PDB file of C-alpha atoms and ligand atoms in Angstrom:
ATOM      1  CA  MET A   1     -45.741 -17.903 -10.952  1.00 44.00           C
ATOM      2  CA  SER A   2     -44.948 -21.725 -12.174  1.00 46.00           C
ATOM      3  CA  SER A   3     -45.307 -23.049  -8.635  1.00 45.00           C
ATOM      4  CA  SER A   4     -47.538 -26.058  -9.851  1.00 45.00           C
ATOM      5  CA  GLY A   5     -44.433 -27.645 -10.531  1.00 49.00           C
ATOM      6  CA  ASN A   6     -42.161 -27.249  -7.907  1.00 58.00           C
ATOM      7  CA  ARG A   7     -44.878 -29.123  -5.553  1.00 51.00           C
ATOM      8  CA  GLU A   8     -42.962 -31.935  -5.504  1.00 48.00           C
ATOM      9  CA  PHE A   9     -40.365 -30.801  -3.518  1.00 57.00           C
ATOM     10  CA  GLY A  10     -42.596 -29.764  -1.069  1.00 55.00           C
ATOM     11  CA  TYR A  11     -41.895 -26.001  -1.152  1.00 61.00           C
ATOM     12  CA  GLU A  12     -43.737 -23.149  -3.060  1.00 74.00           C
ATOM     13  CA  LEU A  13     -40.517 -21.969  -5.210  1.00 88.00           C
ATOM     14  CA  GLY A  14     -40.506 -18.891  -7.289  1.00 93.00           C
ATOM     15  CA  GLU A  15     -40.230 -18.904 -11.051  1.00 95.00           C
ATOM     16  CA  VAL A  16     -37.621 -20.357 -12.865  1.00 97.00           C
ATOM     17  CA  VAL A  17     -35.182 -17.920 -13.343  1.00 97.00           C
ATOM     18  CA  ILE A  18     -32.693 -20.313 -15.665  1.00 98.00           C
ATOM     19  CA  PRO A  19     -33.985 -23.348 -17.103  1.00 98.00           C
ATOM     20  CA  GLU A  20     -31.922 -26.371 -17.582  1.00 98.00           C
ATOM     21  CA  ASP A  21     -31.114 -26.652 -21.062  1.00 98.00           C
ATOM     22  CA  ALA A  22     -29.954 -22.870 -21.141  1.00 98.00           C
ATOM     23  CA  ILE A  23     -27.753 -23.734 -17.603  1.00 98.00           C
ATOM     24  CA  GLU A  24     -25.821 -26.577 -19.732  1.00 98.00           C
ATOM     25  CA  LYS A  25     -25.813 -25.160 -23.016  1.00 98.00           C
ATOM     26  CA  LYS A  26     -23.930 -21.815 -21.000  1.00 98.00           C
ATOM     27  CA  VAL A  27     -21.644 -24.184 -19.383  1.00 98.00           C
ATOM     28  CA  ALA A  28     -19.956 -25.879 -22.375  1.00 98.00           C
ATOM     29  CA  GLU A  29     -20.099 -22.357 -23.685  1.00 98.00           C
ATOM     30  CA  LEU A  30     -17.966 -21.409 -20.911  1.00 98.00           C
ATOM     31  CA  GLY A  31     -15.956 -24.556 -21.122  1.00 98.00           C
ATOM     32  CA  ALA A  32     -15.013 -23.525 -25.099  1.00 98.00           C
ATOM     33  CA  ASP A  33     -13.724 -20.435 -24.365  1.00 98.00           C
ATOM     34  CA  ILE A  34     -11.926 -21.095 -21.091  1.00 98.00           C
ATOM     35  CA  ALA A  35     -10.068 -23.997 -23.074  1.00 98.00           C
ATOM     36  CA  VAL A  36      -8.820 -21.338 -25.702  1.00 98.00           C
ATOM     37  CA  ASP A  37      -7.330 -19.215 -23.215  1.00 97.00           C
ATOM     38  CA  TYR A  38      -6.028 -22.667 -20.721  1.00 98.00           C
ATOM     39  CA  ARG A  39      -5.183 -25.302 -22.748  1.00 96.00           C
ATOM     40  CA  ASP A  40      -1.874 -25.125 -22.911  1.00 95.00           C
ATOM     41  CA  ARG A  41      -1.142 -24.229 -19.165  1.00 97.00           C
ATOM     42  CA  THR A  42      -2.519 -26.716 -16.849  1.00 98.00           C
ATOM     43  CA  PRO A  43      -4.814 -24.290 -14.722  1.00 98.00           C
ATOM     44  CA  LEU A  44      -5.653 -25.496 -10.988  1.00 98.00           C
ATOM     45  CA  LEU A  45      -9.907 -24.532 -10.838  1.00 98.00           C
ATOM     46  CA  VAL A  46     -10.221 -23.058  -7.447  1.00 98.00           C
ATOM     47  CA  GLY A  47     -14.202 -24.426  -6.508  1.00 97.00           C
ATOM     48  CA  VAL A  48     -15.755 -22.323  -3.516  1.00 94.00           C
ATOM     49  CA  LEU A  49     -17.712 -24.489  -1.904  1.00 94.00           C
ATOM     50  CA  LYS A  50     -20.765 -25.636  -1.203  1.00 93.00           C
ATOM     51  CA  GLY A  51     -22.252 -23.638  -3.992  1.00 95.00           C
ATOM     52  CA  ALA A  52     -20.125 -23.883  -6.858  1.00 97.00           C
ATOM     53  CA  MET A  53     -19.917 -27.173  -6.370  1.00 97.00           C
ATOM     54  CA  ILE A  54     -22.226 -28.506  -9.161  1.00 98.00           C
ATOM     55  CA  PHE A  55     -21.167 -25.950 -11.687  1.00 98.00           C
ATOM     56  CA  MET A  56     -17.402 -27.344 -11.049  1.00 98.00           C
ATOM     57  CA  SER A  57     -17.871 -30.292 -11.745  1.00 98.00           C
ATOM     58  CA  ASP A  58     -20.215 -29.715 -15.195  1.00 98.00           C
ATOM     59  CA  LEU A  59     -17.755 -27.541 -16.184  1.00 98.00           C
ATOM     60  CA  ILE A  60     -14.438 -29.315 -15.511  1.00 98.00           C
ATOM     61  CA  ARG A  61     -16.111 -32.253 -17.818  1.00 98.00           C
ATOM     62  CA  GLU A  62     -16.042 -29.900 -20.501  1.00 98.00           C
ATOM     63  CA  LEU A  63     -13.113 -29.236 -20.601  1.00 98.00           C
ATOM     64  CA  ASP A  64     -10.446 -31.922 -22.417  1.00 97.00           C
ATOM     65  CA  PHE A  65      -6.678 -31.042 -21.551  1.00 98.00           C
ATOM     66  CA  PRO A  66      -4.830 -31.087 -18.296  1.00 98.00           C
ATOM     67  CA  LEU A  67      -6.272 -29.677 -15.230  1.00 98.00           C
ATOM     68  CA  GLU A  68      -6.192 -29.906 -11.555  1.00 98.00           C
ATOM     69  CA  VAL A  69      -8.374 -28.671  -8.961  1.00 98.00           C
ATOM     70  CA  ASP A  70      -9.075 -27.900  -5.566  1.00 98.00           C
ATOM     71  CA  MET A  71     -12.148 -26.722  -3.258  1.00 97.00           C
ATOM     72  CA  MET A  72     -12.070 -23.975  -0.808  1.00 96.00           C
ATOM     73  CA  ALA A  73     -14.882 -23.428   1.477  1.00 94.00           C
ATOM     74  CA  ILE A  74     -15.434 -19.843   3.167  1.00 90.00           C
ATOM     75  CA  SER A  75     -18.465 -18.676   5.110  1.00 81.00           C
ATOM     76  CA  SER A  76     -19.680 -15.246   4.368  1.00 67.00           C
ATOM     77  CA  TYR A  77     -22.847 -14.230   5.378  1.00 58.00           C
ATOM     78  CA  GLY A  78     -23.966 -13.546   8.610  1.00 55.00           C
ATOM     79  CA  SER A  79     -28.066 -14.468   8.139  1.00 54.00           C
ATOM     80  CA  SER A  80     -28.953 -16.900   5.084  1.00 54.00           C
ATOM     81  CA  THR A  81     -29.559 -13.688   2.662  1.00 57.00           C
ATOM     82  CA  SER A  82     -27.506 -11.174   3.583  1.00 59.00           C
ATOM     83  CA  ASN A  83     -23.739 -10.414   3.194  1.00 62.00           C
ATOM     84  CA  SER A  84     -22.294  -9.022   6.346  1.00 60.00           C
ATOM     85  CA  GLY A  85     -18.504  -8.529   5.100  1.00 64.00           C
ATOM     86  CA  VAL A  86     -16.853 -10.960   7.317  1.00 71.00           C
ATOM     87  CA  VAL A  87     -15.516 -13.636   5.290  1.00 83.00           C
ATOM     88  CA  ARG A  88     -13.909 -16.449   6.849  1.00 87.00           C
ATOM     89  CA  ILE A  89     -12.044 -19.690   5.365  1.00 92.00           C
ATOM     90  CA  LEU A  90     -13.403 -22.642   6.848  1.00 94.00           C
ATOM     91  CA  LYS A  91     -11.201 -25.278   4.400  1.00 96.00           C
ATOM     92  CA  ASP A  92      -8.510 -23.937   3.034  1.00 97.00           C
ATOM     93  CA  LEU A  93      -6.596 -24.961  -0.448  1.00 97.00           C
ATOM     94  CA  ASP A  94      -4.270 -28.220   0.106  1.00 96.00           C
ATOM     95  CA  THR A  95      -2.416 -27.147  -3.203  1.00 97.00           C
ATOM     96  CA  ASP A  96       0.205 -24.459  -3.389  1.00 98.00           C
ATOM     97  CA  LEU A  97      -0.756 -21.509  -5.587  1.00 98.00           C
ATOM     98  CA  THR A  98       2.897 -20.623  -6.641  1.00 98.00           C
ATOM     99  CA  GLY A  99       3.850 -20.155 -10.323  1.00 98.00           C
ATOM    100  CA  ARG A 100       0.099 -21.604 -10.880  1.00 98.00           C
ATOM    101  CA  HIS A 101      -2.741 -20.236 -13.460  1.00 98.00           C
ATOM    102  CA  VAL A 102      -5.476 -20.253 -10.912  1.00 98.00           C
ATOM    103  CA  LEU A 103      -8.655 -19.684 -12.021  1.00 98.00           C
ATOM    104  CA  ILE A 104     -11.903 -19.012  -9.206  1.00 98.00           C
ATOM    105  CA  VAL A 105     -15.120 -20.819  -9.835  1.00 98.00           C
ATOM    106  CA  GLU A 106     -17.521 -19.175  -8.150  1.00 97.00           C
ATOM    107  CA  ASP A 107     -21.477 -20.080  -8.096  1.00 97.00           C
ATOM    108  CA  ILE A 108     -22.596 -16.603  -7.567  1.00 96.00           C
ATOM    109  CA  VAL A 109     -21.334 -13.055  -7.098  1.00 94.00           C
ATOM    110  CA  ASP A 110     -24.182 -10.519  -5.830  1.00 91.00           C
ATOM    111  CA  SER A 111     -22.396  -7.556  -3.450  1.00 88.00           C
ATOM    112  CA  GLY A 112     -18.499  -9.147  -4.405  1.00 89.00           C
ATOM    113  CA  LEU A 113     -17.461  -8.701  -1.141  1.00 87.00           C
ATOM    114  CA  THR A 114     -16.787 -12.733  -0.754  1.00 88.00           C
ATOM    115  CA  LEU A 115     -15.253 -12.161  -4.109  1.00 90.00           C
ATOM    116  CA  SER A 116     -12.820  -9.581  -3.452  1.00 89.00           C
ATOM    117  CA  TYR A 117     -12.260 -11.368  -0.268  1.00 89.00           C
ATOM    118  CA  LEU A 118     -10.724 -14.217  -2.296  1.00 92.00           C
ATOM    119  CA  THR A 119      -8.478 -12.520  -4.754  1.00 94.00           C
ATOM    120  CA  ARG A 120      -6.544 -10.448  -2.129  1.00 93.00           C
ATOM    121  CA  ASN A 121      -6.122 -13.604  -0.404  1.00 94.00           C
ATOM    122  CA  LEU A 122      -5.360 -16.290  -3.446  1.00 97.00           C
ATOM    123  CA  LEU A 123      -2.853 -13.329  -5.214  1.00 97.00           C
ATOM    124  CA  SER A 124      -0.909 -13.363  -2.025  1.00 97.00           C
ATOM    125  CA  ARG A 125       0.086 -16.335  -2.367  1.00 98.00           C
ATOM    126  CA  ASN A 126       2.187 -15.642  -5.806  1.00 98.00           C
ATOM    127  CA  PRO A 127      -0.360 -17.145  -8.333  1.00 98.00           C
ATOM    128  CA  ALA A 128       0.931 -17.081 -12.291  1.00 98.00           C
ATOM    129  CA  SER A 129      -2.314 -15.610 -12.999  1.00 98.00           C
ATOM    130  CA  LEU A 130      -5.925 -15.628 -11.391  1.00 98.00           C
ATOM    131  CA  GLU A 131      -9.109 -15.511 -12.974  1.00 97.00           C
ATOM    132  CA  ILE A 132     -12.753 -16.004 -12.322  1.00 97.00           C
ATOM    133  CA  CYS A 133     -15.397 -17.672 -13.681  1.00 98.00           C
ATOM    134  CA  SER A 134     -18.961 -17.251 -12.446  1.00 97.00           C
ATOM    135  CA  LEU A 135     -21.915 -18.520 -13.039  1.00 98.00           C
ATOM    136  CA  ILE A 136     -24.136 -15.736 -12.204  1.00 97.00           C
ATOM    137  CA  VAL A 137     -23.492 -12.158 -11.360  1.00 96.00           C
ATOM    138  CA  LYS A 138     -26.825 -10.696  -9.660  1.00 94.00           C
ATOM    139  CA  ASP A 139     -26.838  -6.974 -11.730  1.00 89.00           C
ATOM    140  CA  GLY A 140     -26.406  -3.643  -9.943  1.00 79.00           C
ATOM    141  CA  HIS A 141     -24.976  -5.065  -6.802  1.00 58.00           C
ATOM    142  CA  SER A 142     -21.482  -6.084  -7.553  1.00 55.00           C
ATOM    143  CA  ARG A 143     -18.643  -3.523  -7.664  1.00 57.00           C
ATOM    144  CA  GLN A 144     -16.426  -6.256  -9.569  1.00 58.00           C
ATOM    145  CA  SER A 145     -18.364  -7.421 -12.404  1.00 59.00           C
ATOM    146  CA  SER A 146     -15.967  -5.825 -15.045  1.00 69.00           C
ATOM    147  CA  GLU A 147     -12.751  -8.182 -12.966  1.00 85.00           C
ATOM    148  CA  ILE A 148     -14.676 -11.366 -13.647  1.00 95.00           C
ATOM    149  CA  ARG A 149     -13.195 -12.937 -16.754  1.00 96.00           C
ATOM    150  CA  TYR A 150     -16.109 -15.667 -17.488  1.00 97.00           C
ATOM    151  CA  VAL A 151     -19.680 -15.162 -16.463  1.00 97.00           C
ATOM    152  CA  GLY A 152     -22.740 -17.093 -17.433  1.00 98.00           C
ATOM    153  CA  PHE A 153     -25.459 -14.885 -16.288  1.00 98.00           C
ATOM    154  CA  HIS A 154     -26.327 -11.812 -15.042  1.00 96.00           C
ATOM    155  CA  ILE A 155     -29.699 -11.426 -12.963  1.00 96.00           C
ATOM    156  CA  PRO A 156     -31.593  -8.920 -12.108  1.00 95.00           C
ATOM    157  CA  PRO A 157     -30.901  -8.736  -7.859  1.00 92.00           C
ATOM    158  CA  VAL A 158     -33.341 -11.566  -6.811  1.00 93.00           C
ATOM    159  CA  PHE A 159     -32.676 -14.320  -4.265  1.00 94.00           C
ATOM    160  CA  VAL A 160     -32.042 -17.686  -6.027  1.00 96.00           C
ATOM    161  CA  VAL A 161     -31.450 -21.365  -5.459  1.00 97.00           C
ATOM    162  CA  GLY A 162     -31.025 -24.406  -7.757  1.00 97.00           C
ATOM    163  CA  TYR A 163     -28.039 -26.076  -9.083  1.00 98.00           C
ATOM    164  CA  GLY A 164     -25.846 -25.725  -6.261  1.00 98.00           C
ATOM    165  CA  LEU A 165     -27.174 -22.822  -4.466  1.00 97.00           C
ATOM    166  CA  ASP A 166     -28.908 -22.989  -1.478  1.00 95.00           C
ATOM    167  CA  ILE A 167     -30.877 -21.215   1.321  1.00 93.00           C
ATOM    168  CA  GLY A 168     -30.688 -23.128   4.751  1.00 90.00           C
ATOM    169  CA  GLU A 169     -28.436 -25.763   3.229  1.00 92.00           C
ATOM    170  CA  ARG A 170     -31.656 -26.844   0.839  1.00 93.00           C
ATOM    171  CA  PHE A 171     -32.798 -26.615  -3.072  1.00 95.00           C
ATOM    172  CA  ARG A 172     -29.163 -27.289  -3.870  1.00 96.00           C
ATOM    173  CA  ASN A 173     -30.151 -30.556  -5.766  1.00 97.00           C
ATOM    174  CA  LEU A 174     -32.753 -28.748  -8.258  1.00 97.00           C
ATOM    175  CA  ARG A 175     -31.665 -29.023 -11.751  1.00 97.00           C
ATOM    176  CA  GLN A 176     -32.879 -25.353 -12.845  1.00 97.00           C
ATOM    177  CA  ILE A 177     -32.252 -22.041 -11.032  1.00 98.00           C
ATOM    178  CA  TYR A 178     -35.465 -20.623  -9.168  1.00 97.00           C
ATOM    179  CA  SER A 179     -36.296 -17.308  -7.400  1.00 96.00           C
ATOM    180  CA  TYR A 180     -36.788 -17.989  -4.107  1.00 93.00           C
ATOM    181  CA  ASP A 181     -39.010 -15.184  -1.983  1.00 83.00           C
ATOM    182  CA  VAL A 182     -37.085 -14.493   1.216  1.00 71.00           C
ATOM    183  CA  GLU A 183     -39.987 -12.509   2.735  1.00 65.00           C
ATOM    184  CA  ASP A 184     -42.646 -15.071   2.207  1.00 50.00           C
ATOM    185  CA  SER A 185     -40.940 -17.747   3.604  1.00 46.00           C
ATOM    186  CA  GLN A 186     -39.187 -16.764   7.080  1.00 47.00           C
TER     187      GLN A 186
HETATM  188  P1  LIG B   1     -21.550 -12.049  -2.394  1.00 51.02           P
HETATM  189  O1  LIG B   1     -20.023 -11.930  -1.215  1.00 51.02           O
HETATM  190  O2  LIG B   1     -22.420 -10.877  -1.647  1.00 51.02           O
HETATM  191  O3  LIG B   1     -20.672 -11.700  -3.183  1.00 51.02           O
HETATM  192  O4  LIG B   1     -21.743 -13.564  -2.039  1.00 51.02           O
HETATM  193  C1  LIG B   1     -21.758 -14.553  -2.554  1.00 51.02           C
HETATM  194  C2  LIG B   1     -21.900 -15.652  -1.784  1.00 51.02           C
HETATM  195  O5  LIG B   1     -23.022 -15.547  -1.641  1.00 51.02           O
HETATM  196  C3  LIG B   1     -22.177 -17.263  -2.603  1.00 51.02           C
HETATM  197  O6  LIG B   1     -21.264 -17.683  -3.179  1.00 51.02           O
HETATM  198  C4  LIG B   1     -23.067 -17.238  -2.320  1.00 51.02           C
HETATM  199  O7  LIG B   1     -22.986 -18.723  -1.455  1.00 51.02           O
HETATM  200  C5  LIG B   1     -24.198 -16.345  -1.733  1.00 51.02           C
HETATM  201  N1  LIG B   1     -25.114 -15.899  -2.342  1.00 51.02           N
HETATM  202  C6  LIG B   1     -25.102 -14.546  -3.105  1.00 51.02           C
HETATM  203  N2  LIG B   1     -26.665 -14.333  -3.363  1.00 51.02           N
HETATM  204  C7  LIG B   1     -27.148 -15.557  -3.319  1.00 51.02           C
HETATM  205  C8  LIG B   1     -28.167 -16.252  -4.138  1.00 51.02           C
HETATM  206  O8  LIG B   1     -29.290 -15.318  -4.680  1.00 51.02           O
HETATM  207  N3  LIG B   1     -28.689 -17.849  -3.455  1.00 51.02           N
HETATM  208  C9  LIG B   1     -27.765 -18.164  -2.728  1.00 51.02           C
HETATM  209  N4  LIG B   1     -26.824 -17.881  -2.727  1.00 51.02           N
HETATM  210  C10 LIG B   1     -26.026 -17.060  -2.857  1.00 51.02           C
END
């Protein structure tokens, strides 16, 4: 475990699961793929708060064509680390989706419940198209991974923090993505 480098944050984090340079490279690759598909479509990128905010802000700066951005906040977790299946909209979109090419930007897909709810909800608003870009998909858990058009990383089903991802609102500001051993810390 490379914990010594993490003590400056005052916590013992687990190992680095995705280092900063790998994130940077992958976001650029995703941007290039999205540019090929969306360059002439003025897409609306829908970020899912709060976890996707850092990924979203890096991703849109890789895109050098007209686009719009909106944000949605939903709560999906009954506890801090397990999904109850209950999804609630805390902040809805400001934009009318009718006829728009919508790209959902997610931080991480675990069970896929959040995404499944979100997809159904946004499709009912009659967009011209709806696709998903998730920085991370957890292996084995997601029921929907085949429906995610752009995936940054597949990781084992461990809890991770950093680069926008939190536990109890902490660690979003870390530049790398670390594992976090939930049982040892609660
Ligand atoms: P799902 O509905 O189980 O797919 O969970 C999706 C949401 O749960 C994500 O958008 C995150 O907000 C949160 N989440 C899932 N796994 C993790 C994790 O390992 N770290 C931090 N947040 C997570």
